[in-house]
């Protein structure tokens, strides 16, 4: 489902003497449907950079990133927009939403975007928020005012609302208590069971061991290692 | 599928000065495109050329009309272009007073647009106006008030209602949240996002507010000195800018 071939990444800092920073070379990775792969490596090794390239948030300098047949590196913006709407989900560490929108709508939005009717979308959103222990009295409020842990759980609920065939998870269990962590692990297991291909970053070794089938150390993709 | 709007090599000069130069892009149904750049970069000139308010020196602006498919709106007859402006297109001005009739009631401002496309039944027009005031969160009790009695944020929402009541397919917006309080901006952004999704609208939004485009626009064009220096997915352009000017622009934003 996710096929990464020989991907490299450089940053050119035009306003700082045009310094060119090579951060990744020769990254290759394949994730099958129903499989969960963890990216590991020290801070700064490039885990998030690789994840952002898969999502199309960072532009890869070379190589191919195929998701369900679409090459994210070369696709037109509208193809990536469609891919993100229908096939590629991303749970980032930060919640970014229009202020003032109620939590229930924030979670239901990805379903409305793929044409699910409002009643069914809201039902799914209620179910996820309940499972992630967001008190019902908060559902009509904007999550921008919530605590960090609550925001993260809203983000997770939103990320799991639609059954994306490919899913990227950036630290989905960080800063969660044991009960909520178990819920997130259950959601990941359920996503795998329905055939989702998942790439994740987990600092929590126990959580990683519980859901991941394989571990890929991105240190192997650093330019020095390839040189 | 056909693009809704196809802009080809659009160029506008003011004497020796360049307004915008050789701009080309396709806009697809349901897409929102942001145009950013500093004052004088040519973004408003480009918007006004596309919307038919300014005559470009070169280039084409092809629009997918309902009856005849892609037509060049620059070479079409004035009555045809005016009809397009009343039906399929809408233009939201930065200053609401430029897009409203200030001495006509709120209901009249909305109803007038319906009458311009042939609505004649007074009761239906008033019902429709009331419905739209509700959608933009203006209380129905204010329907007979003039916009001069409204706050800036309300005027802007009224302008949006006036523009969207005829069910356009493409909306041009020039700094729609400029000059508004941040709390009012958020409300307006929420409203626009909802309308874009529910009505399947396409929109082109000119702004210098990068936070606004991040939340509203799927795609982004960055302009400098009349030229498009970078374009792409909004979050990619903002998070991994490739051009020197975009890098400067993004790194110059003050963090809150």
XYZ file of C-alpha atoms in Angstrom:
483
model
C 0.000 0.000 0.000
C 2.861 2.356 0.896
C 5.955 1.944 -1.272
C 8.971 4.213 -0.744
C 11.884 3.880 -3.166
C 15.263 5.567 -2.875
C 13.948 8.828 -1.482
C 16.267 11.708 -0.640
C 15.691 15.071 0.976
C 17.669 18.296 1.004
C 16.839 21.688 2.428
C 18.244 24.744 0.640
C 18.333 27.804 2.890
C 18.325 30.622 0.349
C 18.428 33.343 2.970
C 21.297 31.851 4.934
C 24.049 31.815 2.342
C 22.155 29.266 0.229
C 23.349 26.511 2.546
C 22.271 23.099 1.278
C 21.558 20.602 4.019
C 21.311 16.972 2.995
C 19.143 15.195 5.510
C 18.234 11.903 3.878
C 19.379 9.587 1.124
C 18.356 6.197 -0.182
C 15.264 5.811 1.982
C 13.286 2.746 0.935
C 10.408 1.159 2.751
C 7.391 -0.947 1.915
C 4.280 -1.311 4.051
C 1.625 -3.850 3.152
C -2.087 -3.593 3.912
C -2.759 -4.598 7.510
C 0.836 -3.952 8.527
C 2.182 -1.423 11.028
C 5.787 -0.245 10.710
C 7.520 1.862 13.356
C 10.164 4.443 12.416
C 12.926 4.697 15.002
C 16.157 6.610 15.419
C 17.514 9.349 17.642
C 15.993 12.824 17.642
C 16.952 14.563 14.408
C 17.533 11.305 12.558
C 14.693 12.101 10.166
C 11.642 10.192 11.394
C 9.290 13.145 11.106
C 10.937 14.309 7.876
C 10.246 10.946 6.246
C 6.694 10.928 7.594
C 6.070 14.449 6.268
C 7.395 13.442 2.849
C 4.999 10.489 2.747
C 2.130 12.884 3.483
C 3.351 15.311 0.808
C 3.939 18.010 3.394
C 7.658 18.061 2.572
C 8.802 17.751 -1.015
C 11.186 14.855 -1.583
C 14.272 15.781 -3.635
C 14.286 12.483 -5.514
C 12.844 8.992 -5.460
C 9.277 7.680 -5.416
C 6.628 7.523 -2.735
C 3.726 5.443 -3.988
C 0.489 5.304 -2.057
C -2.178 3.193 -3.689
C -0.456 3.857 -7.029
C -0.148 7.663 -6.658
C 3.425 9.008 -6.570
C 3.292 11.728 -3.922
C 6.644 13.137 -5.096
C 5.333 13.976 -8.567
C 1.565 14.202 -8.129
C -0.348 17.396 -8.883
C -1.720 19.229 -5.837
C -5.264 18.145 -6.650
C -4.200 14.483 -6.746
C -2.621 14.824 -3.306
C -5.681 16.654 -1.992
C -7.827 13.770 -3.181
C -5.407 11.181 -1.786
C -5.503 12.862 1.608
C -9.265 13.075 1.542
C -9.857 9.483 0.578
C -6.847 7.285 1.225
C -4.132 8.850 3.352
C -4.729 9.864 6.964
C -2.296 11.648 9.252
C -2.448 12.040 13.014
C 0.045 14.774 13.803
C 1.093 15.826 17.259
C -0.619 19.155 16.884
C -4.248 19.962 16.407
C -4.767 22.580 13.701
C -8.381 23.622 13.269
C -10.497 26.647 12.489
C -11.178 28.322 15.841
C -14.760 28.198 17.091
C -15.721 24.935 15.348
C -17.275 22.461 17.838
C -15.255 19.347 18.674
C -17.964 17.044 17.315
C -17.771 18.754 13.904
C -13.962 18.702 13.923
C -14.057 14.912 14.333
C -16.900 14.363 11.844
C -15.361 16.577 9.138
C -13.175 13.940 7.398
C -16.294 11.775 6.983
C -18.395 14.641 5.616
C -15.567 15.357 3.176
C -15.888 11.865 1.649
C -19.660 12.202 1.376
C -20.869 10.324 4.460
C -24.228 11.795 5.522
C -24.227 14.048 8.561
C -26.126 11.672 10.857
C -23.750 8.753 10.272
C -20.674 10.999 10.500
C -21.855 12.492 13.785
C -22.628 9.042 15.149
C -19.096 7.863 14.389
C -17.653 11.048 15.938
C -19.704 10.551 19.132
C -18.537 6.953 19.359
C -14.847 7.893 19.001
C -15.033 10.781 21.457
C -16.742 8.525 23.987
C -14.106 5.833 23.580
C -11.345 8.408 23.992
C -13.005 9.713 27.164
C -13.678 13.285 26.052
C -16.570 14.323 28.335
C -19.783 14.935 26.387
C -20.171 18.428 27.848
C -17.062 19.457 25.855
C -18.291 18.222 22.467
C -20.055 21.440 21.556
C -16.959 23.529 22.366
C -13.959 24.253 20.163
C -10.980 22.027 20.990
C -8.648 25.048 20.746
C -9.427 25.743 24.406
C -8.758 22.160 25.569
C -5.761 20.845 27.500
C -2.870 19.298 25.559
C -3.942 15.729 26.270
C -7.554 16.445 25.305
C -6.469 18.122 22.070
C -4.370 15.118 21.220
C -7.281 12.759 21.764
C -9.528 14.932 19.573
C -6.803 14.755 16.925
C -6.729 10.971 17.203
C -10.527 10.733 16.993
C -10.422 12.883 13.850
C -7.617 10.782 12.356
C -9.489 7.514 12.896
C -12.959 8.767 11.868
C -12.594 7.769 8.224
C -11.243 4.289 7.402
C -8.160 5.437 5.457
C -6.313 2.591 3.690
C -3.003 4.271 4.644
C -2.393 5.967 7.956
C 0.524 7.948 9.398
C 0.776 8.294 13.174
C 3.157 10.762 14.816
C 3.472 9.878 18.506
C -0.166 8.899 18.933
C 0.277 7.697 22.511
C 2.537 10.446 23.861
C 1.168 12.264 26.903
C -1.802 9.935 27.308
C -2.712 8.087 30.499
C -2.754 4.275 30.558
C -6.475 3.900 29.840
C -6.440 6.253 26.865
C -3.234 4.730 25.576
C -4.937 1.341 25.547
C -7.860 2.816 23.612
C -5.482 4.225 20.991
C -3.730 0.862 20.706
C -7.157 -0.766 20.221
C -7.945 1.725 17.454
C -4.647 0.889 15.757
C -5.364 -2.854 16.035
C -8.824 -2.311 14.537
C -7.375 -0.257 11.680
C -4.863 -3.033 10.940
C -7.604 -5.650 11.082
C -9.600 -3.802 8.382
C -6.442 -3.687 6.245
C -4.885 -0.274 6.852
C -1.163 0.140 6.136
C 0.309 2.155 9.009
C 3.588 4.010 9.512
C 4.141 5.340 13.011
C 6.579 7.069 15.313
C 6.326 5.757 18.874
C 8.683 6.839 21.608
C 6.784 4.574 23.975
C 8.592 1.227 23.446
C 5.792 -0.780 25.038
C 3.158 0.718 22.744
C 5.441 0.173 19.769
C 5.910 -3.490 20.643
C 2.160 -3.925 21.106
C 1.072 -2.778 17.624
C 4.061 -2.770 15.270
C 5.026 -5.700 13.080
C 8.402 -4.253 12.108
C 10.811 -1.530 13.115
C 12.800 0.549 10.609
C 15.688 2.638 11.942
C 15.880 5.786 9.804
C 19.530 6.297 10.840
C 20.233 3.946 7.919
C 18.849 6.620 5.560
C 21.181 9.390 6.703
C 23.499 10.761 3.977
C 26.658 9.798 5.909
C 25.556 6.179 6.129
C 24.846 6.061 2.412
C 28.098 7.758 1.435
C -13.245 16.227 -15.744
C -12.742 19.833 -16.890
C -11.154 22.566 -14.791
C -13.658 25.191 -13.685
C -11.203 27.950 -14.495
C -8.190 27.837 -16.771
C -5.914 30.859 -16.667
C -3.316 31.064 -19.440
C -0.363 33.489 -19.548
C -2.328 36.340 -18.009
C -0.368 39.592 -18.170
C -1.236 43.145 -17.160
C 1.092 46.136 -17.421
C 0.647 49.652 -16.135
C 2.777 51.486 -18.671
C 6.300 50.216 -18.133
C 5.417 48.693 -14.769
C 4.358 45.083 -14.489
C 1.046 44.400 -12.751
C 1.146 40.646 -13.180
C 3.135 38.690 -15.684
C 2.537 35.398 -17.469
C 0.334 33.761 -14.825
C -1.097 30.335 -15.668
C -2.978 27.787 -13.572
C -6.025 25.519 -13.512
C -8.630 25.636 -10.766
C -10.751 22.517 -10.303
C -14.306 22.316 -8.954
C -14.392 22.466 -5.150
C -10.835 23.772 -4.843
C -9.845 26.826 -2.862
C -6.723 28.599 -4.023
C -4.892 31.219 -2.020
C -2.735 33.959 -3.534
C -0.242 35.525 -1.143
C 2.463 38.139 -1.478
C 3.284 41.515 -0.020
C 1.551 44.768 -0.967
C 2.278 45.646 -4.578
C 3.145 42.078 -5.587
C 0.346 42.040 -8.143
C -2.106 39.750 -6.392
C -5.047 42.162 -6.524
C -4.272 43.057 -10.147
C -4.337 39.358 -10.999
C -7.631 38.849 -9.152
C -9.241 41.830 -10.866
C -8.058 40.652 -14.296
C -9.537 37.214 -13.690
C -12.825 38.623 -12.441
C -13.191 40.926 -15.435
C -12.731 44.176 -13.494
C -9.503 44.989 -15.326
C -8.642 44.297 -18.952
C -5.421 42.264 -19.195
C -2.859 42.980 -21.938
C -2.397 39.343 -22.825
C -3.587 35.889 -21.877
C -6.847 34.016 -21.494
C -9.254 33.340 -18.641
C -11.262 30.277 -19.634
C -14.341 29.458 -17.559
C -16.364 26.249 -17.782
C -19.772 27.737 -18.599
C -22.923 25.704 -17.953
C -24.074 25.652 -21.538
C -21.015 25.923 -23.760
C -18.110 24.529 -21.740
C -14.789 26.381 -21.567
C -15.152 29.946 -22.867
C -12.650 32.796 -22.804
C -14.262 35.369 -20.532
C -11.982 38.130 -21.793
C -13.155 37.932 -25.384
C -16.817 37.177 -24.651
C -19.347 39.992 -25.067
C -19.942 42.433 -22.237
C -23.561 41.261 -21.629
C -22.366 37.640 -21.459
C -19.657 38.526 -18.972
C -22.081 40.575 -16.885
C -24.500 37.644 -16.781
C -21.659 35.420 -15.588
C -20.891 37.983 -12.884
C -24.486 37.759 -11.666
C -24.901 33.990 -11.816
C -21.803 31.789 -11.690
C -19.317 34.265 -10.257
C -19.194 36.232 -7.057
C -16.735 38.823 -5.823
C -16.182 39.549 -2.146
C -14.432 42.882 -1.618
C -12.080 43.655 1.231
C -14.238 46.597 2.241
C -17.832 45.483 2.569
C -19.070 48.920 1.529
C -17.579 48.319 -1.948
C -19.724 45.218 -2.354
C -22.921 46.377 -0.635
C -25.524 49.035 -1.333
C -25.270 50.982 1.858
C -28.602 52.804 1.553
C -30.619 49.634 0.935
C -31.795 47.304 3.741
C -29.943 44.076 4.545
C -32.796 42.036 3.089
C -32.805 44.262 0.012
C -29.081 43.774 -0.488
C -29.572 40.026 -0.656
C -32.888 40.102 -2.528
C -31.597 42.454 -5.190
C -29.201 39.798 -6.450
C -32.039 37.302 -6.806
C -34.109 39.836 -8.752
C -31.133 40.458 -11.036
C -31.332 36.827 -12.139
C -35.091 36.914 -12.625
C -36.748 36.208 -9.263
C -40.013 38.151 -9.041
C -42.061 36.636 -6.189
C -41.688 39.002 -3.227
C -42.464 36.408 -0.545
C -39.964 33.930 -1.926
C -37.271 36.565 -2.267
C -37.792 37.668 1.322
C -37.764 34.068 2.586
C -34.552 33.400 0.715
C -32.969 36.587 2.065
C -33.978 35.613 5.592
C -32.541 32.134 5.105
C -29.208 33.592 3.969
C -29.033 36.125 6.779
C -29.456 33.143 9.117
C -26.647 31.236 7.395
C -24.253 34.124 7.885
C -25.510 34.508 11.446
C -27.290 37.818 11.121
C -30.445 37.871 13.230
C -33.662 37.938 11.166
C -34.832 40.940 13.199
C -32.154 43.018 11.426
C -33.505 42.275 7.926
C -34.899 45.795 7.455
C -31.834 47.592 8.862
C -29.360 49.228 6.544
C -25.742 48.004 6.497
C -24.662 51.389 7.866
C -26.144 50.225 11.179
C -24.029 47.033 11.132
C -20.588 46.370 12.607
C -17.660 45.691 10.246
C -17.881 41.931 10.766
C -21.647 41.915 10.134
C -21.215 43.987 6.983
C -18.676 41.485 5.713
C -21.027 38.574 6.444
C -23.858 40.432 4.698
C -21.625 40.931 1.673
C -20.976 37.194 1.606
C -24.715 36.437 1.807
C -25.405 38.877 -1.033
C -22.759 37.163 -3.129
C -23.686 33.561 -2.444
C -27.480 33.750 -2.590
C -27.515 33.101 -6.331
C -25.503 29.894 -5.902
C -22.309 30.861 -7.740
C -19.715 28.260 -8.657
C -16.667 30.484 -8.313
C -16.005 33.152 -5.709
C -13.216 35.706 -5.916
C -12.232 37.133 -2.554
C -9.952 40.098 -1.952
C -8.668 40.080 1.636
C -12.052 38.907 2.976
C -10.874 38.892 6.584
C -8.667 41.980 6.375
C -9.407 44.687 8.909
C -11.558 42.461 11.110
C -10.982 41.474 14.726
C -9.380 38.064 15.054
C -12.472 36.662 16.792
C -14.652 37.867 13.913
C -12.108 36.488 11.431
C -12.388 33.023 12.956
C -16.156 33.151 12.659
C -15.901 34.189 9.033
C -13.368 31.458 8.246
C -15.635 28.841 9.768
C -18.542 30.165 7.728
C -16.549 30.164 4.475
C -15.214 26.659 5.060
C -18.711 25.313 5.672
C -20.104 27.034 2.566
C -17.260 25.785 0.403
C -17.942 22.212 1.469
C -21.744 22.309 1.404
C -22.106 24.197 -1.885
C -19.070 22.644 -3.594
C -17.768 26.158 -4.247
C -14.435 26.952 -5.808
C -12.726 30.058 -4.541
C -9.699 32.222 -5.178
C -8.628 34.145 -2.111
C -6.133 36.974 -2.136
C -4.658 37.714 1.260
C -1.407 38.493 2.987
C -2.408 36.483 6.043
C -0.615 33.122 5.927
C -2.704 31.720 8.796
C -5.874 32.390 6.806
C -4.632 30.549 3.717
C -3.424 27.622 5.796
C -6.916 27.106 7.147
C -8.888 27.909 3.993
C -6.859 27.155 0.887
C -6.012 23.773 -0.643
C -3.450 25.328 -2.943
C -1.268 28.367 -2.790
C 0.447 30.737 -5.223
C 3.148 33.079 -3.960
C 3.633 36.315 -5.908
C 6.487 38.775 -5.989
C 6.899 41.747 -8.339
C 4.065 40.546 -10.543
C 5.441 37.040 -10.978
C 4.321 33.762 -9.448
C 7.495 32.551 -7.740
C 6.118 29.380 -6.195
C 2.906 27.377 -6.227
C 1.715 24.092 -4.827
C -0.119 22.448 -1.951
C -0.711 25.053 0.736
C 0.914 23.174 3.600
C 3.871 22.109 1.434
C 4.560 25.666 0.296
C 4.317 26.961 3.876
C 6.225 24.152 5.620
C 8.831 23.354 2.973
C 9.138 26.509 0.834
C 11.541 26.106 -2.104
C 11.891 29.690 -3.329
C 14.026 32.260 -1.522
C 11.189 34.774 -1.320
C 8.722 32.231 0.116
C 11.310 31.208 2.700
C 11.682 34.828 3.705
C 7.913 35.341 3.798
C 7.276 32.268 5.947
C 10.137 32.978 8.329
C 8.985 36.578 8.790
C 5.675 35.639 10.411
C 5.544 36.557 14.071
C 4.665 33.613 16.288
C 1.748 34.097 18.656
